[in-house]
Structures are given as structure tokens and as C-alpha cells.
mmCIF file of C-alpha atoms in Angstrom:
data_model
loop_
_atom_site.group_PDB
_atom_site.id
_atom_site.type_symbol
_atom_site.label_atom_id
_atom_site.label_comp_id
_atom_site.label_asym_id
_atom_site.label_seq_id
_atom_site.Cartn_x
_atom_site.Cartn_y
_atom_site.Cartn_z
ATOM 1 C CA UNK N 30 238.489 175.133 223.666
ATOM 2 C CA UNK N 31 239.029 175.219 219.874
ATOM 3 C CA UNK N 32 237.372 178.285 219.937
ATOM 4 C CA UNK N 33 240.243 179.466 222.256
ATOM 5 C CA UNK N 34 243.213 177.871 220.107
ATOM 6 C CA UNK N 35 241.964 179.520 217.195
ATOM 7 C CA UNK N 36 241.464 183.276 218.513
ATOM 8 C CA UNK N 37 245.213 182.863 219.609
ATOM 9 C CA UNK N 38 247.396 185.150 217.169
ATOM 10 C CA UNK N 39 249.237 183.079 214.571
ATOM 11 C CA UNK N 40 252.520 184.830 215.077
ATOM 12 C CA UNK N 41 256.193 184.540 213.848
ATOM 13 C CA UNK N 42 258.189 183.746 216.213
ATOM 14 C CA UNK N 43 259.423 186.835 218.465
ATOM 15 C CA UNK N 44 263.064 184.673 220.485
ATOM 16 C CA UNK N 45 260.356 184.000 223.576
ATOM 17 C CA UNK N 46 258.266 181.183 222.497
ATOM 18 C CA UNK N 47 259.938 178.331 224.373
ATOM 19 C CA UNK N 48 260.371 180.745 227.329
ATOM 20 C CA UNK N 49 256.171 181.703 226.825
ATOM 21 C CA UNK N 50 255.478 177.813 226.930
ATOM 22 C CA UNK N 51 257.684 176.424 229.954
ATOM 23 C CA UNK N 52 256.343 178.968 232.055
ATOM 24 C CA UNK N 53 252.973 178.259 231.057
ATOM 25 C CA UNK N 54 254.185 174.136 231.631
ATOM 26 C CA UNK N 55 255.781 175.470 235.283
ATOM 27 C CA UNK N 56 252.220 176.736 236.091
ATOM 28 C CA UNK N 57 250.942 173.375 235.416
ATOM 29 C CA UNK N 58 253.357 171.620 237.571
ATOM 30 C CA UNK N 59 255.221 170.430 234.182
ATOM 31 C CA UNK N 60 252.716 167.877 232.475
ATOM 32 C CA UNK N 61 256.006 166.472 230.537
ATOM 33 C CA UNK N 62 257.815 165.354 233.819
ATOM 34 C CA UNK N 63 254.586 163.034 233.517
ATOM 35 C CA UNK N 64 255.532 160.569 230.337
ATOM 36 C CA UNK N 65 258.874 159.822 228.770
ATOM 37 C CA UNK N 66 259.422 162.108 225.855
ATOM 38 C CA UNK N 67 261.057 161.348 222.647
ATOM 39 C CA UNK N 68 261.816 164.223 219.985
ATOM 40 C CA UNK N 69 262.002 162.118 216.643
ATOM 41 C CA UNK N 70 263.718 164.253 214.109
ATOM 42 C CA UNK N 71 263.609 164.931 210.535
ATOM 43 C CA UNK N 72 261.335 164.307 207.208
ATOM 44 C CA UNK N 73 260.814 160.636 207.956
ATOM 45 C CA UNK N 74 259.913 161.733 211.406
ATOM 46 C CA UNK N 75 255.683 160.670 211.038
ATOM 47 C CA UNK N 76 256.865 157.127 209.710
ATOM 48 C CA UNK N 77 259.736 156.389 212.547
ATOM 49 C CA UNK N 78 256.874 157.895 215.064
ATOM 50 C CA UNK N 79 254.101 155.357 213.779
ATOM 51 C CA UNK N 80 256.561 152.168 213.810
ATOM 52 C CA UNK N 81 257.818 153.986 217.579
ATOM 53 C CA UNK N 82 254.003 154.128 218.859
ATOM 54 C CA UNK N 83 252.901 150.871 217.467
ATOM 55 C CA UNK N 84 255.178 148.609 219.375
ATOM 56 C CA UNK N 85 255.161 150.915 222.764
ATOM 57 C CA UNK N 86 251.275 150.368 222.821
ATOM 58 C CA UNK N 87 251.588 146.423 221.940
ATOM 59 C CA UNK N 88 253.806 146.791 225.258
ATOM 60 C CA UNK N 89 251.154 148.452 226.889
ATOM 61 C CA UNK N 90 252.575 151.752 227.111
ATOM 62 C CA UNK N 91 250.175 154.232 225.912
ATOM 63 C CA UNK N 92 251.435 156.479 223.566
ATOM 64 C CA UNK N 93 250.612 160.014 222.361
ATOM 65 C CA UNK N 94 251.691 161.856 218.844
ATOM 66 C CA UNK N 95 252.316 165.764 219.070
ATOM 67 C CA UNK N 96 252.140 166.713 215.192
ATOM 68 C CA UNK N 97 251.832 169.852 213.848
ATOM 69 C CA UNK N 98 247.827 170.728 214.775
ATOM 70 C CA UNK N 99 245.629 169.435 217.141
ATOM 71 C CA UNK N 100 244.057 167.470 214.144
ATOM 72 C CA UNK N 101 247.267 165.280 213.858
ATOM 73 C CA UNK N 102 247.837 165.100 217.376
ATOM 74 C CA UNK N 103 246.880 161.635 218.855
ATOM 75 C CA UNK N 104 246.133 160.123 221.970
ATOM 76 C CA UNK N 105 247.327 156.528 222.206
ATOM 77 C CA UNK N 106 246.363 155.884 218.649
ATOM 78 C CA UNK N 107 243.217 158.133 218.638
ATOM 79 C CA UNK N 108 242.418 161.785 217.774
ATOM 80 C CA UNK N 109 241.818 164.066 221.322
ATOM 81 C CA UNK N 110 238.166 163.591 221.898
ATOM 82 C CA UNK N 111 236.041 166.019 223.102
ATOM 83 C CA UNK N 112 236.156 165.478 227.144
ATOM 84 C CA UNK N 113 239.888 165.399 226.603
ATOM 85 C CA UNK N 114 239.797 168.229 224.532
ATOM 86 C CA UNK N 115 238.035 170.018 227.175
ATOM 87 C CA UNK N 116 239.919 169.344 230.218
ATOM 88 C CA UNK N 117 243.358 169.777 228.677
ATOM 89 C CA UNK N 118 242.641 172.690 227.018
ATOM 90 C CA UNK N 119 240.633 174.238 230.487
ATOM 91 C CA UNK N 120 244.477 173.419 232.282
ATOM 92 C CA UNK N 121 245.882 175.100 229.137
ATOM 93 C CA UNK N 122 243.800 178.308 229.226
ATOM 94 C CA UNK N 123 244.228 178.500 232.946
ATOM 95 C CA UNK N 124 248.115 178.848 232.103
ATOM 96 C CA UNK N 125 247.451 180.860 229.067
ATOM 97 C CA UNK N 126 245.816 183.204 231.092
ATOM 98 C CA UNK N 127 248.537 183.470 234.204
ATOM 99 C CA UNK N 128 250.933 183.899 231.594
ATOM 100 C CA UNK N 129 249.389 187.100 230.903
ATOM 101 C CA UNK N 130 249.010 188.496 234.349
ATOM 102 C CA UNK N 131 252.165 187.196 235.690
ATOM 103 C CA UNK N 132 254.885 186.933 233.033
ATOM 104 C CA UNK N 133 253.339 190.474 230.516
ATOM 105 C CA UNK N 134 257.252 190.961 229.197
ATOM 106 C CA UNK N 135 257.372 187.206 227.880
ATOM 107 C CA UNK N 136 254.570 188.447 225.426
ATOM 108 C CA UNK N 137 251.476 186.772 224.007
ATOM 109 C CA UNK N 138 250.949 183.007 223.328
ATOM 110 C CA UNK N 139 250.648 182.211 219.625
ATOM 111 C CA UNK N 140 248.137 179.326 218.581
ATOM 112 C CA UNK N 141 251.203 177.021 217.644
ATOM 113 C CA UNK N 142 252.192 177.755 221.723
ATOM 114 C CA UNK N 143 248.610 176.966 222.723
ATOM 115 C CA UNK N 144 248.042 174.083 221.075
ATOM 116 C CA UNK N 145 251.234 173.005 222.060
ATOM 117 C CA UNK N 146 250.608 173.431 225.812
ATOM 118 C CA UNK N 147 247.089 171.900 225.361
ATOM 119 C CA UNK N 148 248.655 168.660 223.794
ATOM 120 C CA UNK N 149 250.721 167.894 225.882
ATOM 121 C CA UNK N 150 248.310 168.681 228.692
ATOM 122 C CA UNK N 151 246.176 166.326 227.031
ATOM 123 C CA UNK N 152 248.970 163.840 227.169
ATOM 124 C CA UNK N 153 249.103 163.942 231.369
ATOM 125 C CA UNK N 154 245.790 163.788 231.853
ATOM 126 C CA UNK N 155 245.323 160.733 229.415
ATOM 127 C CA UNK N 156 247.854 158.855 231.232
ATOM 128 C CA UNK N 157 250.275 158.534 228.783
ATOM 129 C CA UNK N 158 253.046 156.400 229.124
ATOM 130 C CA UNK N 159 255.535 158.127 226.082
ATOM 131 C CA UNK N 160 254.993 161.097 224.453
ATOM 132 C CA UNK N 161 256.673 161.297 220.856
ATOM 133 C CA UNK N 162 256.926 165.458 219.668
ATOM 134 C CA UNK N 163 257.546 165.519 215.888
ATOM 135 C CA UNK N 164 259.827 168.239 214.346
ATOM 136 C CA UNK N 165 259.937 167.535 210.621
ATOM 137 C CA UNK N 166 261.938 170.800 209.710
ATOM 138 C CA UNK N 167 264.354 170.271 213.251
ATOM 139 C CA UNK N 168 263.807 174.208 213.793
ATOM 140 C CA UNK N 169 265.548 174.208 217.440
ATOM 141 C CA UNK N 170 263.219 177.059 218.505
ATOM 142 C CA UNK N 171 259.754 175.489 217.664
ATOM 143 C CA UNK N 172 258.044 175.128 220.808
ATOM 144 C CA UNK N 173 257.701 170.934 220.758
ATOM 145 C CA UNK N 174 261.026 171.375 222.343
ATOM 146 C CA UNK N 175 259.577 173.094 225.306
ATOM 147 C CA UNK N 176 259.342 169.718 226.727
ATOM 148 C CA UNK N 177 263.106 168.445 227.584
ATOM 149 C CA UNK N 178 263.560 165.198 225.653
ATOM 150 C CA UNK N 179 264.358 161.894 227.651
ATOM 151 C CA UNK N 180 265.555 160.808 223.937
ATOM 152 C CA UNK N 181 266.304 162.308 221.221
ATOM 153 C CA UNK N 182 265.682 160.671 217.615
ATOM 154 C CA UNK N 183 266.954 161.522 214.238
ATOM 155 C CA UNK N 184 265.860 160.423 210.849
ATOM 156 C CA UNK N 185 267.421 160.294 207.307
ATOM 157 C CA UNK N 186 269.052 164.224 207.351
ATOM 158 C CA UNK N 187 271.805 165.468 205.883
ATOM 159 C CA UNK N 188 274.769 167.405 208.065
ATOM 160 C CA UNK N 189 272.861 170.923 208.270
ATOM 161 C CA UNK N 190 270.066 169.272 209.320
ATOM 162 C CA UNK N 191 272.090 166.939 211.599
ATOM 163 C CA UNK N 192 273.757 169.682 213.039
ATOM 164 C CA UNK N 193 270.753 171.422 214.046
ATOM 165 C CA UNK N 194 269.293 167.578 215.912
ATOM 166 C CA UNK N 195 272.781 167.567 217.647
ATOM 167 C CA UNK N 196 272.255 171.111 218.811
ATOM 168 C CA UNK N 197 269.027 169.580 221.107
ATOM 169 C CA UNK N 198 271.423 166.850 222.282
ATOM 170 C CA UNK N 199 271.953 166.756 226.291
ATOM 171 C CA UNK N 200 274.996 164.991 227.954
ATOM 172 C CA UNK N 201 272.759 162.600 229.856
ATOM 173 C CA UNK N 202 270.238 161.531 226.832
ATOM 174 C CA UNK N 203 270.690 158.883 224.289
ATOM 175 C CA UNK N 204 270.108 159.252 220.659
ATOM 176 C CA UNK N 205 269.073 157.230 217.983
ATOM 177 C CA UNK N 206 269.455 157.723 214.412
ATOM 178 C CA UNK N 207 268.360 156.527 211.129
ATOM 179 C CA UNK N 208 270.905 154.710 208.711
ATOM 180 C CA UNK N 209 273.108 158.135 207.439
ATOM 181 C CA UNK N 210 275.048 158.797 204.479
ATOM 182 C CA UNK N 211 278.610 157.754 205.310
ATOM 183 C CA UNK N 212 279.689 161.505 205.922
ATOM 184 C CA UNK N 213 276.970 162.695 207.857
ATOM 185 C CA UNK N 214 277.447 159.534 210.221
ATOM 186 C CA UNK N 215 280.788 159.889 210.501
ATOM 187 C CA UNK N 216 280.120 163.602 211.441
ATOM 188 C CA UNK N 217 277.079 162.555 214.309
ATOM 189 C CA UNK N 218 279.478 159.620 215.572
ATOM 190 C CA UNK N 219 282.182 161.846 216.440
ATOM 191 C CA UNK N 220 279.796 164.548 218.557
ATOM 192 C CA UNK N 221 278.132 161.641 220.030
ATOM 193 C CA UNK N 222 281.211 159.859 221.171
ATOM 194 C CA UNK N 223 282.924 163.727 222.668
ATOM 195 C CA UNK N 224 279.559 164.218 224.311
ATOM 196 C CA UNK N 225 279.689 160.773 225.884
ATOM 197 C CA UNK N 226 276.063 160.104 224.921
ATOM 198 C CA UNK N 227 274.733 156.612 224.510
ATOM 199 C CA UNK N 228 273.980 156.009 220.777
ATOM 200 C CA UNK N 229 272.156 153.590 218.742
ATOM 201 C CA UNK N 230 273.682 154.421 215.259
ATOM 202 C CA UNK N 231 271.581 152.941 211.799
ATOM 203 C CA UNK N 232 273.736 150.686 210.080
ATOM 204 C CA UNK N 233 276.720 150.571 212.791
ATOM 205 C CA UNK N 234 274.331 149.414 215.573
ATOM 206 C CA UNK N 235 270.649 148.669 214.037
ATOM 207 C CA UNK N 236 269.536 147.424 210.875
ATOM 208 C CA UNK N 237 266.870 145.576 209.277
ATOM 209 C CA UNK N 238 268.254 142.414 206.247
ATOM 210 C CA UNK N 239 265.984 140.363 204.082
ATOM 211 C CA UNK N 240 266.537 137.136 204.591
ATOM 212 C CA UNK N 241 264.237 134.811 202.373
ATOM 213 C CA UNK N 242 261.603 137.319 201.765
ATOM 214 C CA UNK N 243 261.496 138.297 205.327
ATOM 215 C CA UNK N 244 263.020 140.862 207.521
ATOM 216 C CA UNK N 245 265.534 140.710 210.594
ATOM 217 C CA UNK N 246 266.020 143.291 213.106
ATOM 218 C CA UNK N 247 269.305 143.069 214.498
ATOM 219 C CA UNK N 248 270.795 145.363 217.402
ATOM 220 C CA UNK N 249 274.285 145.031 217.874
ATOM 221 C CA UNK N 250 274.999 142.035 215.552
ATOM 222 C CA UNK N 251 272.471 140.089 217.101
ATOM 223 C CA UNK N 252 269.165 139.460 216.003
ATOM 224 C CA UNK N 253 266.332 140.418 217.923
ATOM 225 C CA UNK N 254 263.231 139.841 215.696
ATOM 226 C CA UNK N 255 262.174 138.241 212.662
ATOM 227 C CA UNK N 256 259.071 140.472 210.888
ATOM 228 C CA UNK N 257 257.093 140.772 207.814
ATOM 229 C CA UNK N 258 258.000 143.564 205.449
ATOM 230 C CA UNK N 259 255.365 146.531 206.001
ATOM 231 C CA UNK N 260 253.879 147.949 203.060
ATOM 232 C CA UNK N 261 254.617 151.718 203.358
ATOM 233 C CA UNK N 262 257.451 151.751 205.686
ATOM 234 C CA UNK N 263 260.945 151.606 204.606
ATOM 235 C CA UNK N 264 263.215 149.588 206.204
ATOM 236 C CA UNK N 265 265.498 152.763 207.729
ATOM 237 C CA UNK N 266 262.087 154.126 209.554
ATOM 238 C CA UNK N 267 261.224 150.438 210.604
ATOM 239 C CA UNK N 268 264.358 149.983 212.294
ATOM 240 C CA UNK N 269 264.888 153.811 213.495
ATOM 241 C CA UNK N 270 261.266 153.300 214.994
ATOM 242 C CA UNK N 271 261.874 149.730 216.763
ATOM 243 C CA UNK N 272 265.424 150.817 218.010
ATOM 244 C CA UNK N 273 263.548 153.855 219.494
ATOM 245 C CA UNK N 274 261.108 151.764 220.722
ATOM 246 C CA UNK N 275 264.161 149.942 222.554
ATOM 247 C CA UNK N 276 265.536 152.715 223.934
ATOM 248 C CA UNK N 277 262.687 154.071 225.448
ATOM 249 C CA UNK N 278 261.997 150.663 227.126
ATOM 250 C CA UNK N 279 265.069 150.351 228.955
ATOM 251 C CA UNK N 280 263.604 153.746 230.689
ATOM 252 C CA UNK N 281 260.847 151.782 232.196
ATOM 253 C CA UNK N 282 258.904 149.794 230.038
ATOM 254 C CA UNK N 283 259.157 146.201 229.765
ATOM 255 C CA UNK N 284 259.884 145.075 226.554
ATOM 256 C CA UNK N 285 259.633 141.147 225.137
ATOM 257 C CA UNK N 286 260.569 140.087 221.264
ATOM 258 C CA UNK N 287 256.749 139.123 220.602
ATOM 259 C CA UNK N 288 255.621 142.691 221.492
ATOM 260 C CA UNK N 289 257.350 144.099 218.889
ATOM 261 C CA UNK N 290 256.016 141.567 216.261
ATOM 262 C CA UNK N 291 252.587 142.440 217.599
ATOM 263 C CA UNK N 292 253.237 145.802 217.326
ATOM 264 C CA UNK N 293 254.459 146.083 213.879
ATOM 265 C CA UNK N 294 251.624 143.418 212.567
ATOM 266 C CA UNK N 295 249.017 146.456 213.304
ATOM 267 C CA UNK N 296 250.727 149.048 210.961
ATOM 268 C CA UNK N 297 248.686 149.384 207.823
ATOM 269 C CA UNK N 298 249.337 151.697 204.394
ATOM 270 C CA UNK N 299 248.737 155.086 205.265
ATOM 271 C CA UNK N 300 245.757 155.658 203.713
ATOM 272 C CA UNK N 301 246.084 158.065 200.140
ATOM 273 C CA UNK N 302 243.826 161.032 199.866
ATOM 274 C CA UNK N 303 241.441 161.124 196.892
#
């Protein structure tokens, strides 16, 4: 199967990527209707993700990572393993291959597409609960957006970059964001509020305050948890992730104050490479 990913072109884009991947998603009878999805949005997009995933699994709802490569893609805390590996990316090739006697004018996958399709594959058939797709760059027409988000997160960006995360906004999807510069939020506040999403805005409806050398997570002007600052993680990503965390949970997973305390407690220092 890696053997596969790899002898896929790496290609530009050519306009029919996402098409190329939901058909090859259709022919799998759509893995991603499987798991909640969350796109989480922006630079600070790997941090919000780990503070996201930690709590989810300390609810018991497994969680998988879509990075950029199958090497940072993760499987409820865990790299694919082999088996996985192999019967994701055996559904993937299957596709791969339909693709190209059934849809010829939508072109040739590209080994971002594959890998893509095998992930998220991989996702299904690991019973995952939530599936979080990182987009870093927020480039509309990567392929991570293949999968329609449930919920849509967005991290510290300024309004280019905001208008770009709005642009993947649906009219029945909430959206969280990190804490914004005053403009930008002002700017995502008023699309939000036309649209009629539901919104959890940083700093106008999460936040996290020190209060004597601790930290409070407060939703709405009322606190929810009391937690122990987290070496690495800033307090925007640790709130952006545990509102996420929120949201998602009022789509089906039961949530409780303790779970998030437990969840947070496992985040370590991500470690520095020599």
C-alpha cells in the first residue's frame, strides 16, 4: 500500500481534485458519513487539533488526525499500523482504480488524493468516532475538504485567511474560532450572524483566565473547568481546542467537566527534534 501511495504522481493541482476524491469516497459508500468531521483551520491548527483529540478520547470518542502525510496521520492517538494500513489502503486502491475506468475525464489521482482517500478510509474502518482534517494554509481546494465538515474550526488568522475559512462555511454548521484581532472578529461575527450559523467566538464566547496560577475555561460567562496550565499550548489553542471539543459533543458525544480535565492532564511538550 505505500508502495501504491508513492507511485501516485505528485501533481499540481489541475480544478478536479475534490471532484477526483468524492467520487472515489461515493465508490466507497462515503467513509466520512461514518465519524463527525471537524476542519480545524489555520497555523495553530496541529495545537487546537491535539487539545480537540485529547479530551474527545478521555470521553471515549476515538479520534483520528488527517495531517499532511500518512506519517502524521493518526489513528486515535496512534500512527496507522500496518493491518490498518493495509485494509484502508486495499478500499482506497479499489476506488483509485474505478476512478480510472469509470470517471477517465476527472483525470488521475495525485498521491496527496490517495493518501487522502486512504486516511480517511482508515478512519471508518478503525471505528472512529471524530475525524479532525487539518488545513494549515486554509487552501479551499486541498482535498481534506473532500469530506463535508460537520464543524468547521478556525485558528489565530488574519482577514485573508479568514475569508478563505468562511468560504468552507455551510448554513447548517457551527464554527468555532480562536480569540481574533478585534477587526478580523468583527469581520467573522458579521458573516456568521447573516449566515445564521451557530458560533462559538474566542474572547466573546470562550476564554481561558488565570486565576491564582491556574486556568479557567469559561463558555458563555460561566465557568466550566478549572485546569493546569499546559506547557506548550497557549491559552487561545487550549480554549479553541476544548470549545471544539464542546461543540462536537453536543453532536453525539456525551460530555462531563472531569473528562475534559482528564483529557487535557495527558497533553505533554511536543517533543523538539535534535
Amino acid at each position: 500500500m505505500r508502495a501504491y501511495i508513492e507511485a501516485l504522481p505528485d501533481l499540481p493541482s489541475d480544478g478536479k481534485a475534490l471532484e477526483r476524491v468524492r467520487f472515489c469516497l461515493a465508490t466507497l459508500q462515503g467513509p466520512d458519513v461514518r465519524y463527525l468531521v471537524a476542519a480545524v483551520l489555520g497555523p495553530d491548527a496541529p495545537a487546537i487539533a491535539r487539545v480537540t483529540a485529547a479530551v474527545l478520547r478521555a470521553a471515549g470518542a476515538a479520534t483520528g488526525i488527517l495531517g499532511r502525510s500518512l506519517e502524521d496521520t493518526t489513528v486515535d492517538g496512534a500512527p496507522i499500523d500496518d493491518a490498518l494500513l493495509a485494509q484502508a489502503g486495499t478500499l482506497a486502491a479499489a476506488a483509485g482504480y474505478q476512478l480510472a475506468d469509470a470517471g477517465r475525464d476527472l483525470g488521475e489521482l495525485t498521491r496527496r488524493e490517495g493518501s487522502v482517500i486512504l486516511a480517511l478510509t482508515a478512519f471508518a474502518e478503525a471505528s472512529q468516532r471524530v475525524a479532525l482534517l487539518l488545513d494549515a494554509e486554509i487552501a479551499p481546494s486541498d482535498v481534506a475538504h473532500a469530506a463535508h465538515p460537520d464543524l468547521v474550526v478556525i485558528g489565530t488568522v488574519d482577514r485573508d485567511a479568514a475569508d478563505r475559512a468562511l468560504g468552507l462555511l455551510s448554513e447548517d454548521r457551527p464554527v468555532v474560532t480562536a480569540a481574533l484581532a478585534s477587526e478580523v472578529r468583527a469581520h467573522v461575527e458579521g458573516r456568521v450572524t447573516a449566515m445564521g450559523i451557530p458560533a462559538l467566538l474566542g474572547d466573546r464566547d470562550h476564554r481561558i483566565d488565570e486565576r491564582e496560577g491556574r486556568l479557567v475555561f469559561t463558555v458563555r460567562d460561566e465557568p466550566y473547568v478549572t485546569l493546569d496550565p499546559v506547557q506548550g499550548v497557549d491559552r487561545s489553542a487550549l480554549s479553541t481546542g476544548i470549545a471544539a471539543a464542546l461543540a462536537l459533543g453536543v453532536m453525539g458525544i456525551r460530555m462531563r467537566e472531569e473528562w475534559v480535565t482528564q483529557g487535557i492532564a495527558t497533553l505533554r511538550p511536543e517533543p523538539v527534534a535534535p
